[in-house]
XYZ file of C-alpha atoms in Angstrom:
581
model
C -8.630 -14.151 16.818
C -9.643 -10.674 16.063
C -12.176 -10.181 18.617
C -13.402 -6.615 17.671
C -15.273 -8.040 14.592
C -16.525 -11.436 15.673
C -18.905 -10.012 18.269
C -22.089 -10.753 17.227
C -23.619 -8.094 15.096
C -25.390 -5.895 17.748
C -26.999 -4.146 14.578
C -30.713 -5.702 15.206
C -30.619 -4.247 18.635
C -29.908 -0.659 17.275
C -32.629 -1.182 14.664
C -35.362 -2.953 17.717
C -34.455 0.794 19.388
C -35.407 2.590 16.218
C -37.972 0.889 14.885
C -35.716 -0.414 11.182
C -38.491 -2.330 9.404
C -40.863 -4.613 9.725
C -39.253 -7.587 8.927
C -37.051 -6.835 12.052
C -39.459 -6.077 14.078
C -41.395 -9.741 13.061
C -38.514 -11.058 14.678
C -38.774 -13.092 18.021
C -35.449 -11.275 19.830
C -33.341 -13.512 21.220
C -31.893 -11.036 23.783
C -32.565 -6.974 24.282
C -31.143 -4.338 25.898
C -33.499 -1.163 27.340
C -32.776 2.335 25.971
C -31.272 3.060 28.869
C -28.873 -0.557 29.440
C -27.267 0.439 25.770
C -25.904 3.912 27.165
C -24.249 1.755 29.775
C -20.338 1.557 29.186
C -20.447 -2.158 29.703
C -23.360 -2.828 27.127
C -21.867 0.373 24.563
C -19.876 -1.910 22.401
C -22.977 -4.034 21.358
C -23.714 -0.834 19.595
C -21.149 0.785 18.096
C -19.677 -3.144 16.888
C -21.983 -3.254 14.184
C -20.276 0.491 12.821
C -16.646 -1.737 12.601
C -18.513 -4.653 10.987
C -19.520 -2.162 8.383
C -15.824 -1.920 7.273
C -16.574 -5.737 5.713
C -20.193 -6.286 5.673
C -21.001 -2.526 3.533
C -18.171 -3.111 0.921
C -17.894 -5.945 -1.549
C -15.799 -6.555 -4.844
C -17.063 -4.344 -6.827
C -17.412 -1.416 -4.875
C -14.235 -1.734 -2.268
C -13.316 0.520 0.190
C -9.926 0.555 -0.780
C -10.646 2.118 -3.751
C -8.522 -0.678 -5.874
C -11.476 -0.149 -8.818
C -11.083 3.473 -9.053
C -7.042 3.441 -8.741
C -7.013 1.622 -12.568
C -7.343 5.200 -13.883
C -3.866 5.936 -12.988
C -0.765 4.429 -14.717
C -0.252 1.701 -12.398
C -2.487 -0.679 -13.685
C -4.766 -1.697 -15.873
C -8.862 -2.755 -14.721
C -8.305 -6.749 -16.625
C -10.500 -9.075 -16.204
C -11.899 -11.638 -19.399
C -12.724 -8.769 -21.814
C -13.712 -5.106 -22.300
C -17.620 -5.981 -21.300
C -16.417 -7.445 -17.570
C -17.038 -4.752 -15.744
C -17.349 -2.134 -18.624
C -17.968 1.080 -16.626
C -14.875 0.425 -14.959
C -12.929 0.087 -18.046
C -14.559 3.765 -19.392
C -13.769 5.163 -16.544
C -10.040 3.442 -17.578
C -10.193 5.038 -20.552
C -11.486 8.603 -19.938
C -14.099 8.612 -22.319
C -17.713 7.487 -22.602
C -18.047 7.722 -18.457
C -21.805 8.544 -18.116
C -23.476 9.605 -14.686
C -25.431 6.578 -14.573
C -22.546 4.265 -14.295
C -23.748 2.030 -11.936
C -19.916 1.863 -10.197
C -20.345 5.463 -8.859
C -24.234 5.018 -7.340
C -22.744 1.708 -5.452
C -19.740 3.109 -4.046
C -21.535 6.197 -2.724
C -24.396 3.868 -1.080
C -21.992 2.006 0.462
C -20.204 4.709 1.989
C -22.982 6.612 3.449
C -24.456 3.558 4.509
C -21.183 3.367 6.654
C -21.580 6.550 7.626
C -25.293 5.671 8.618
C -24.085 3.509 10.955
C -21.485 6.011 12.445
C -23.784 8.799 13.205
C -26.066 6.223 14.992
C -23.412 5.139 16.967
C -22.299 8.602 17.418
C -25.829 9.731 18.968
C -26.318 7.073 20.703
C -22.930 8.073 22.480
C -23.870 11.276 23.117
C -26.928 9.926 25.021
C -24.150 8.361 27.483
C -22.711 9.557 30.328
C -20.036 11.947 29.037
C -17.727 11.774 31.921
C -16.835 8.072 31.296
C -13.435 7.020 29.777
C -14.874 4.268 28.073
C -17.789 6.688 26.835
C -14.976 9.176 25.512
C -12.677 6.938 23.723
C -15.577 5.063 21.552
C -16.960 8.894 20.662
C -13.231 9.865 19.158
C -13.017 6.206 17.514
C -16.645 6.513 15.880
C -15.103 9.955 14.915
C -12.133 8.300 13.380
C -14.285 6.023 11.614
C -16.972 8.929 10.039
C -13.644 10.743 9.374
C -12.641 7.193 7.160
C -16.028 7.526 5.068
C -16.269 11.310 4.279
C -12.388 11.262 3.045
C -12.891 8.575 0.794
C -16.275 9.540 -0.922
C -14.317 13.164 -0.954
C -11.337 11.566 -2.908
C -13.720 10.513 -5.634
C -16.597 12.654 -5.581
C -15.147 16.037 -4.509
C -18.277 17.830 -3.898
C -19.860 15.682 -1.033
C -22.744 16.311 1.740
C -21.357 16.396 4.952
C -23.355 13.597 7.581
C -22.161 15.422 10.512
C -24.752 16.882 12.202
C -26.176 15.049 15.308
C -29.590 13.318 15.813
C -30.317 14.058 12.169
C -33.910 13.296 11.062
C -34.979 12.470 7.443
C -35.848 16.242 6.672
C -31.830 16.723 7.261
C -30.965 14.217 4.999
C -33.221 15.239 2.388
C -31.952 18.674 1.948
C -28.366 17.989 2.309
C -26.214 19.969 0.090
C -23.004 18.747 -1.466
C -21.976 22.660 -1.933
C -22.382 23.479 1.672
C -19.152 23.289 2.619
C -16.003 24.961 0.171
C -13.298 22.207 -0.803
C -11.062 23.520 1.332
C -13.299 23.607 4.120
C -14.400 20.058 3.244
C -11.197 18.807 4.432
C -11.136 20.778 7.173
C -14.508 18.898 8.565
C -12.489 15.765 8.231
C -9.583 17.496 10.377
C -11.796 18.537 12.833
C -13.256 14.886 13.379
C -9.888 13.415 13.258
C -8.252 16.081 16.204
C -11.059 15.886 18.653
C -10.158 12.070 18.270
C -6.241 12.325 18.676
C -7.081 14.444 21.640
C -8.485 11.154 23.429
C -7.285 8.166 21.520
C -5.273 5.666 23.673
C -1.272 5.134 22.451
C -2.245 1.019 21.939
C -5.140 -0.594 21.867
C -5.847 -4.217 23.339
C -8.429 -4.887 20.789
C -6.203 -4.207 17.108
C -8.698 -3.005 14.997
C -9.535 0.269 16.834
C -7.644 3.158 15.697
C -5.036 4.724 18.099
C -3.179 7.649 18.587
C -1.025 7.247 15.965
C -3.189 5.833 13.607
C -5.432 9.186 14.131
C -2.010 11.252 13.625
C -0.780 9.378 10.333
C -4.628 10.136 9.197
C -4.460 13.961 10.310
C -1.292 14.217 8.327
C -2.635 12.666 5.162
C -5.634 14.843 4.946
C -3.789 17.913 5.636
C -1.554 17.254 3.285
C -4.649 16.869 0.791
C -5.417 19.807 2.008
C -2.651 21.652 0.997
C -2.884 21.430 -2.544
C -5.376 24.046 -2.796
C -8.263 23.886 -5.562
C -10.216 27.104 -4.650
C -11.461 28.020 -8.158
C -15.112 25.827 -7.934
C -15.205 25.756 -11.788
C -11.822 23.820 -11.852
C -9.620 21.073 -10.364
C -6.830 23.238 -10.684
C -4.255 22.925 -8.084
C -4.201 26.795 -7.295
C -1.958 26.963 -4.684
C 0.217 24.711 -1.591
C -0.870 25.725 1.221
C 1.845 25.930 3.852
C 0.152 25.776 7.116
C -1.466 23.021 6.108
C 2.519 21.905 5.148
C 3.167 22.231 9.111
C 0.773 20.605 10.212
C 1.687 17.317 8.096
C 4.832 17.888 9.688
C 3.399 18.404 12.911
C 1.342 15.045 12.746
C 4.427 13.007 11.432
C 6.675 13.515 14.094
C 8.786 10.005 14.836
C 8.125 10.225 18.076
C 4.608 9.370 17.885
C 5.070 6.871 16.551
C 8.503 5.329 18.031
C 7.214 5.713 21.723
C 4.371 3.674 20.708
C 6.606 1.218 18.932
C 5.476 1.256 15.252
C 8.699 1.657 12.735
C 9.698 0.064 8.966
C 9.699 -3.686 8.751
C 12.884 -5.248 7.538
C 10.690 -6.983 4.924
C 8.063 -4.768 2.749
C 6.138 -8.047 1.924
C 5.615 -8.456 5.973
C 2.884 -5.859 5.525
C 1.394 -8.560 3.040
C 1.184 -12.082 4.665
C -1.736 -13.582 6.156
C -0.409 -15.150 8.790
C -1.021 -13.774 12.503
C 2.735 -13.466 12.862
C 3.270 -10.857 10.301
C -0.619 -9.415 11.047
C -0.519 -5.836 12.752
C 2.996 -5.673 12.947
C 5.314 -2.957 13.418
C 4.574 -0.782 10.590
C 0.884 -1.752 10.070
C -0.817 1.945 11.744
C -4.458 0.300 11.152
C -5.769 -2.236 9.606
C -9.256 -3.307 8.929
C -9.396 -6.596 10.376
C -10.654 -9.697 8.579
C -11.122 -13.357 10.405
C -11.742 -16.787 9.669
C -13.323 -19.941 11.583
C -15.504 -17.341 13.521
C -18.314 -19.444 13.577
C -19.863 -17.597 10.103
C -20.268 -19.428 7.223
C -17.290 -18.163 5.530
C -15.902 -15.940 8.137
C -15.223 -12.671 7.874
C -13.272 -12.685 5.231
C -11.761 -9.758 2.699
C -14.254 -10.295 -0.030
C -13.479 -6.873 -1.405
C -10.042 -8.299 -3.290
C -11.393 -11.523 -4.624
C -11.605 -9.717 -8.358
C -8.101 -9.722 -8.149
C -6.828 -13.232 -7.779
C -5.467 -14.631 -10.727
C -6.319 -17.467 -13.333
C -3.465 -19.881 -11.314
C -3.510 -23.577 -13.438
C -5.512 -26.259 -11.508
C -5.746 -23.586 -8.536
C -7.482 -20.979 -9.428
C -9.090 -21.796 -12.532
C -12.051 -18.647 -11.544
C -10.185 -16.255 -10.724
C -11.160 -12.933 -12.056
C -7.634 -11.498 -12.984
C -8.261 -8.045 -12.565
C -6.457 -5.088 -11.211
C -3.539 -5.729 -13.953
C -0.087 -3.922 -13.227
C 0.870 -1.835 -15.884
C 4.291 -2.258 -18.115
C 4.868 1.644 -17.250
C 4.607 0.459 -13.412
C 7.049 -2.243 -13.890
C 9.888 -0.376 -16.083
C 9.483 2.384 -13.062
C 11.548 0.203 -11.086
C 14.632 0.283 -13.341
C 17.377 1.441 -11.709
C 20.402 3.159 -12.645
C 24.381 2.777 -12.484
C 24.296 4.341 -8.900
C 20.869 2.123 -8.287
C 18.474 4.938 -8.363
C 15.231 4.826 -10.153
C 15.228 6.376 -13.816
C 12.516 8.653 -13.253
C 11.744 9.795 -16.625
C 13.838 8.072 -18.795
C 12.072 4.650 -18.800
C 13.639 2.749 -21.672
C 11.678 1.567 -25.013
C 12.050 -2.146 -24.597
C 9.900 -3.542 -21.764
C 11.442 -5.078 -18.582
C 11.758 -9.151 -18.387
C 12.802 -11.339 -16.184
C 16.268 -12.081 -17.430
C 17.853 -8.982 -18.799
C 20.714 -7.348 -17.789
C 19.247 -4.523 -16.486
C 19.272 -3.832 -12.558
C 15.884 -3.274 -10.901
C 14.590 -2.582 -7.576
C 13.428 -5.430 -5.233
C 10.476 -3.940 -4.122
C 9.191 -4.818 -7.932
C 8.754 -8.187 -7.359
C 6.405 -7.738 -3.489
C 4.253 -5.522 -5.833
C 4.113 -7.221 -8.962
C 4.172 -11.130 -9.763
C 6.513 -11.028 -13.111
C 6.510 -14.010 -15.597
C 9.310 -16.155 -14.892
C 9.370 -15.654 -10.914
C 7.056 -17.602 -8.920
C 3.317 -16.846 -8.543
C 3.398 -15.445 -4.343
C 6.695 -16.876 -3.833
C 6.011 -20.329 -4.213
C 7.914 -22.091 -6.851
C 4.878 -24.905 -7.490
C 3.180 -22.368 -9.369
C 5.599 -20.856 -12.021
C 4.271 -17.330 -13.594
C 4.696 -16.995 -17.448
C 3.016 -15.233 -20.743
C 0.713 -18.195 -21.713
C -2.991 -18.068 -21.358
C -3.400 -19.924 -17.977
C -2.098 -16.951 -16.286
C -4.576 -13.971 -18.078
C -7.797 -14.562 -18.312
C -7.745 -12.071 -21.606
C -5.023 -13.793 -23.471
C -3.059 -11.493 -22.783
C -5.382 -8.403 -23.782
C -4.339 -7.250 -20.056
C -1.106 -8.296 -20.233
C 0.426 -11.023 -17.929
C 1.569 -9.648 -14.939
C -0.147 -10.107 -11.386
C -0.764 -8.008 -8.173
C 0.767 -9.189 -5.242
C -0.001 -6.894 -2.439
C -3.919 -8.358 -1.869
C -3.341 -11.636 -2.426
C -2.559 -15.156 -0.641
C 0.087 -18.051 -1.556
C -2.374 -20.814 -2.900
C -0.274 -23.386 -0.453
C -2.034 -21.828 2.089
C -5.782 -22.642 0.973
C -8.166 -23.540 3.715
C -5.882 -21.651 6.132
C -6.205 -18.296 5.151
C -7.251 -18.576 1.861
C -11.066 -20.076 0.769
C -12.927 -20.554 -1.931
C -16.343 -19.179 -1.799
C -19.403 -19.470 -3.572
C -16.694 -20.376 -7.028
C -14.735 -17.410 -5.933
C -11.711 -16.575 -3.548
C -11.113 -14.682 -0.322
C -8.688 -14.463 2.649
C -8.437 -13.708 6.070
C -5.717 -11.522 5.248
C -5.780 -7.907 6.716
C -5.660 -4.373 4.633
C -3.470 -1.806 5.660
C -4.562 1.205 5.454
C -2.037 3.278 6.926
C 1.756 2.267 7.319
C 4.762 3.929 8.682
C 6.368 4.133 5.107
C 3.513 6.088 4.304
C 3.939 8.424 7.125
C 7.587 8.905 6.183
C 6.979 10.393 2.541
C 4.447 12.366 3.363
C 7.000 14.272 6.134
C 9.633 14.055 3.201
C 6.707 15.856 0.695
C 6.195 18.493 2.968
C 9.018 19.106 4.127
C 10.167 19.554 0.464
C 7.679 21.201 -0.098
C 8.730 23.801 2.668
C 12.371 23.989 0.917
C 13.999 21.477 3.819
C 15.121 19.619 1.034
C 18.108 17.855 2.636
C 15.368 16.688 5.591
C 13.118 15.331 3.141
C 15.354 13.603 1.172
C 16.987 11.965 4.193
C 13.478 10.584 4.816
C 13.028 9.359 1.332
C 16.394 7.173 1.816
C 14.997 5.535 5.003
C 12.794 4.052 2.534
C 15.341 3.148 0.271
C 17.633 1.930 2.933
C 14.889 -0.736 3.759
C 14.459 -1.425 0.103
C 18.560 -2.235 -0.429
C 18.211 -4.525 2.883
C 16.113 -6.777 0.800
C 18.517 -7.474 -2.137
C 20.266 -9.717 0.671
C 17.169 -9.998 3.533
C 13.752 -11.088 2.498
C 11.354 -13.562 0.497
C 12.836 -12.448 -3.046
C 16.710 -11.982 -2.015
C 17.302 -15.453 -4.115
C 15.749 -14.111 -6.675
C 18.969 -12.627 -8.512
C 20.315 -16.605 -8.257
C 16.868 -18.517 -8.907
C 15.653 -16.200 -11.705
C 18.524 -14.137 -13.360
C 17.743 -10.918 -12.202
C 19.956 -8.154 -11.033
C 19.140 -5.670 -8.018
C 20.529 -2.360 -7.278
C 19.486 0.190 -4.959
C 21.033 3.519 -3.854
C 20.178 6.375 -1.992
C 20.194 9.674 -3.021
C 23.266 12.121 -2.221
C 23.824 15.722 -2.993
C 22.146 18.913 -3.200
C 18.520 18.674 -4.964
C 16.579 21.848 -6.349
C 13.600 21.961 -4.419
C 11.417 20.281 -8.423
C 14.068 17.972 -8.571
C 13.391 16.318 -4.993
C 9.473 16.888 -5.279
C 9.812 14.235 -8.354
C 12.400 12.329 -6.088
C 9.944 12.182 -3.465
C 6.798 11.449 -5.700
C 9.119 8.959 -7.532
C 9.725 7.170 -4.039
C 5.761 7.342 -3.431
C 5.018 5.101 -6.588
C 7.470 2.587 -5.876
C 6.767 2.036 -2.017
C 2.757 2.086 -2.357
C 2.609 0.656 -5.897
C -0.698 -0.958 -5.713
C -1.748 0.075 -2.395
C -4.634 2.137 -4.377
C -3.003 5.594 -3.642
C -1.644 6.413 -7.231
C -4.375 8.036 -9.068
C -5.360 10.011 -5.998
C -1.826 11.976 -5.617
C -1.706 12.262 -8.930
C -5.092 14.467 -8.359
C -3.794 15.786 -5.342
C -0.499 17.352 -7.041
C -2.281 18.601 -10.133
C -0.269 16.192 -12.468
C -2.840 14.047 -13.144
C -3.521 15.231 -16.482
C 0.131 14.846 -18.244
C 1.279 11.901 -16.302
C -1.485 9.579 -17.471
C -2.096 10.727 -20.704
C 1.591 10.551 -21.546
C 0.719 6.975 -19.925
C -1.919 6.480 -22.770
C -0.076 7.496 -25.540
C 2.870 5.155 -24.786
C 0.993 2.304 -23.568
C -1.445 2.293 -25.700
C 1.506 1.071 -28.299
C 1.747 -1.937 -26.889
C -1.843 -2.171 -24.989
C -4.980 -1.449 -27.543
C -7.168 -1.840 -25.643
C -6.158 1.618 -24.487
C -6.111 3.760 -28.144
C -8.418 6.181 -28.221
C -7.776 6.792 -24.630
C -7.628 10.505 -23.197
C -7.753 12.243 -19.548
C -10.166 15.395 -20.007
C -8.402 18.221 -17.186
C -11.341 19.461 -15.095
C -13.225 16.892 -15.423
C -11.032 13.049 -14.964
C -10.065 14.008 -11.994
C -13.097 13.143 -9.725
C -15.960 10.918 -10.525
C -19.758 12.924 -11.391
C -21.921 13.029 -8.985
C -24.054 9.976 -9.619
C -27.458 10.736 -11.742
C -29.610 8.915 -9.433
C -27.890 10.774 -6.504
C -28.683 14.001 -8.523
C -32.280 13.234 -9.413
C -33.010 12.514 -5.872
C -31.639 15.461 -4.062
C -34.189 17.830 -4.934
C -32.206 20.169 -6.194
C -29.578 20.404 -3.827
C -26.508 18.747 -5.462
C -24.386 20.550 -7.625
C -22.605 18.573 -10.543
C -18.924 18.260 -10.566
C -17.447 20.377 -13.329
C -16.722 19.274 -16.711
C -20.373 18.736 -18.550
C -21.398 15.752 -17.196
């Protein structure tokens, strides 16, 4: 059982010491702890718990902290669901046009996010009111700093210009003249860094309890916001990448170095679906950096389950006859895993006629954990067949009918790790939010990036070399026998330009985290957002209509506007994102 979260939610005894509301305070406590008990190592954790709980209680479906929503605007996938008015903001935002700053998507994920962050800075003080000379003290201060870090780089990756909750014992004068402008972009990040390295200065190599971050969890983190970092957008009136920055470069370099993470045992697992199952055997394993940690049978009503996917199960016949069916995989995400003669991925040349199961063409194996396909079974299990009929799209077809994979549960396994709540579903299943594959690229992008081109693109065929292991070792090696399809995969040899194994590595990127709600953000990051996804729309939208008209406005797509209510409220002390909102 994952202990961290089912420890009761110590949240009303932070709110009995500050004096929340009065319906708390109406309350006949049930046990208390003095001001002076909760600064106590032993009694610290009945604080700070409620700040981890936050990572499942804050978020829900439609405003997840993995970002799943807000990765639809990339060429991945498509938002789904019945129609065009289920969740309509979300399928504007799809679209590029008609996004308005009263979305109500962009006021809910901000909330939620700096009501996270609420809880971290109470935590936070309430830490610093301890005795700092304690181990215990120290290593929940850098976790709690881990964890504000976690909430200030996500509401960065969608809002850009952000207020900064990093100030101690603030009061509600400090909130309420915050600015989002206070700090540049660049040194926006670098507020995140300097959370995340007073933490990897005290964070512990393994932790007993899994859902606390550790050293190399805080590393794999430092790297992937310096390597945001890097792409420079200095000009205020654009999102312009102006520059790559290459200090910034080392230190991603720095931060991935193997042997933080060997020594503490994390590596590639032989299967990439591992990272996927449900099951405490394949839970936190070798390449899973941190996780946020969901639980069932904890004595809740549901358990603490992952709630924030349930949009995403599928219509499955006699099943799951409500599920919602959204968060679509794209046909341009599924013909990207073509391969060639030598078993290397097309990159641009991505043929006219879609991929099916069945044709003669060779394809990567890693399509198939990413993607259910029609004609291959629905998670692996052959009871529930996939194929382009109405019981498996909820749109008939509007959406298309393929499936993602990554977030969701073998319906064989129902009442064991996956449960139907309140007419919709949820799991016990973990969500990985860093993994050693990830830490890999991003060495092999900056490196690159720094001209070691050979070292990079040795990296990138680590990957691969894990992804040609599973044409013969893992859950869809039968595949090419059950279901007439062909797998190839090679790795790269030869001397790249330094463009030619950027696109290699960004390539690689797609097809390893395909789905993992990192797409649309590196496509910000390198600056490419604007011609990769409207060449998306106009070749999609061929095929998809639901997409004509569609159209990614540079300077302005690339982050979501500050939300109106946000604005209205801040007495003057936001500043809009650029492009006219």
């Amino acid at each position: 059982m994952k202990t961290i979260y089912r420890i009761f939610c110590a949240f009303s005894v932070i709110c009995a010491l500050t004096a929340c509301s009065d319906f708390l305070n109406d309350q006949v406590p049930q046990g208390t702890l003095t001001q002076d008990e909760v600064k106590n190592p032993e009694y610290i954790d009945n604080v700070i718990i409620s700040t981890y709980a936050g990572l499942l209680s804050i978020e829900d479906m439609n405003a997840s902290f993995s970002l799943w929503n807000y990765d639809t605007r990339s060429d991945d996938a498509y938002v789904g669901g019945s129609d065009f008015s289920d969740g309509e903001p979300f399928h504007r935002l799809e679209k590029g046009v008609g996004v308005m700053t009263t979305d109500w998507p962009f006021s809910s994920i901000w909330n939620k996010l700096y009501s996270f962050l609420s809880r971290v800075s109470l935590s936070l003080d309430m830490l610093a009111s301890a005795d700092q000379d304690n181990a215990i003290i120290q290593q929940r201060t850098a976790e709690m700093l881990f964890l504000r870090a976690y909430g200030h780089f996500q509401l960065k990756r969608l809002f850009k210009k952000i207020p900064f909750v990093n100030k101690p014992n603030m009061q509600e004068s400090d909130y309420n003249n915050l600015s989002n402008t206070e700090y540049t972009n660049d040194e926006g990040w670098q507020q995140i860094i300097n959370d995340l390295e007073a933490a990897y200065n005290v964070l512990p190599e393994a932790q007993t309890e899994k859902g606390r971050p550790t050293k190399a969890a805080c590393a794999a983190f430092l790297a992937k916001v310096y390597l945001y970092k890097a792409y420079r957008q200095d000009d205020p009136a654009t999102n312009q990448v102006t520059s790559v920055n290459q200090a910034d470069l080392q230190k991603v370099v720095e931060y991935t170095n193997p042997a933080i993470y060997t020594r503490a045992g994390f590596g590639l697992e032989q299967d990439l679906h591992n990272n996927f199952r449900p099951e405490e055997a394949y839970e936190n394993g070798r390449e899973s950096l941190w996780a946020i940690q969901y639980s069932k049978n904890d004595g809740t009503t549901y358990g603490n389950l992952n709630f924030s996917n349930r949009l995403i199960v599928p219509c499955i016949p006699k099943v799951h006859d409500s599920g919602c069916d959204f968060y679509k995989p794209s046909h341009n995400l599924v013909n990207a895993y073509r391969t060639n003669s030598d078993g290397l991925p097309r990159l641009d040349d991505f043929a006219d006629v879609d991929y099916t199961v069945g044709s003669a063409e060779t394809v990567d194996p890693r399509l198939f954990i990413a993607v259910g396909v029609p004609g291959t079974p629905y998670m692996y299990n052959p009871t529930f067949m996939m194929s382009e009929t109405n019981a498996w799209s909820r749109s008939g077809g509007t959406y298309g009918y393929f499936v993602s994979l990554k977030q969701n549960v073998d319906p064989a396994l129902t009442d064991m790790y996956l449960f139907l709540c309140d007419s919709q579903w949820a799991s016990s299943m973990n969500r990985v939010v860093f993994r050693y594959a990830d830490v890999l690229l991003m060495r092999a992008e900056a490196l690159v990036q720094l001209g070691q081109t050979p070292d990079g693109i040795d990296l990138v065929n680590q990957v691969r070399e894990r992804a040609a292991g599973m044409m013969t070792g893992s859950i869809v090696s039968t595949y090419p026998n059950k279901y007439g399809v062909h797998f190839a995969v090679g790795k790269y040899n030869g001397a790249y330009s330094k463009d030619e194994a950027l696109k290699i590595v960004k390539m690689e990127r797609r097809l390893e985290l395909a789905l993992e709600c990192e797409r649309f953000f590196d496509l910000v990051r390198w600056g490419d957002a604007e011609t990769v996804i409207n060449k998306f729309y106009s070749k999609e939208s061929e095929t998809m209509s639901f997409l004509s008209g569609s159209y990614f406005t540079k300077n302005k797509n690339e982050y979501l506007p500050i939300p109106f209510e946000q604005m209205a409220a801040s007495n003057g002390h936001y500043t809009q994102n650029c492009g006219e909102w």
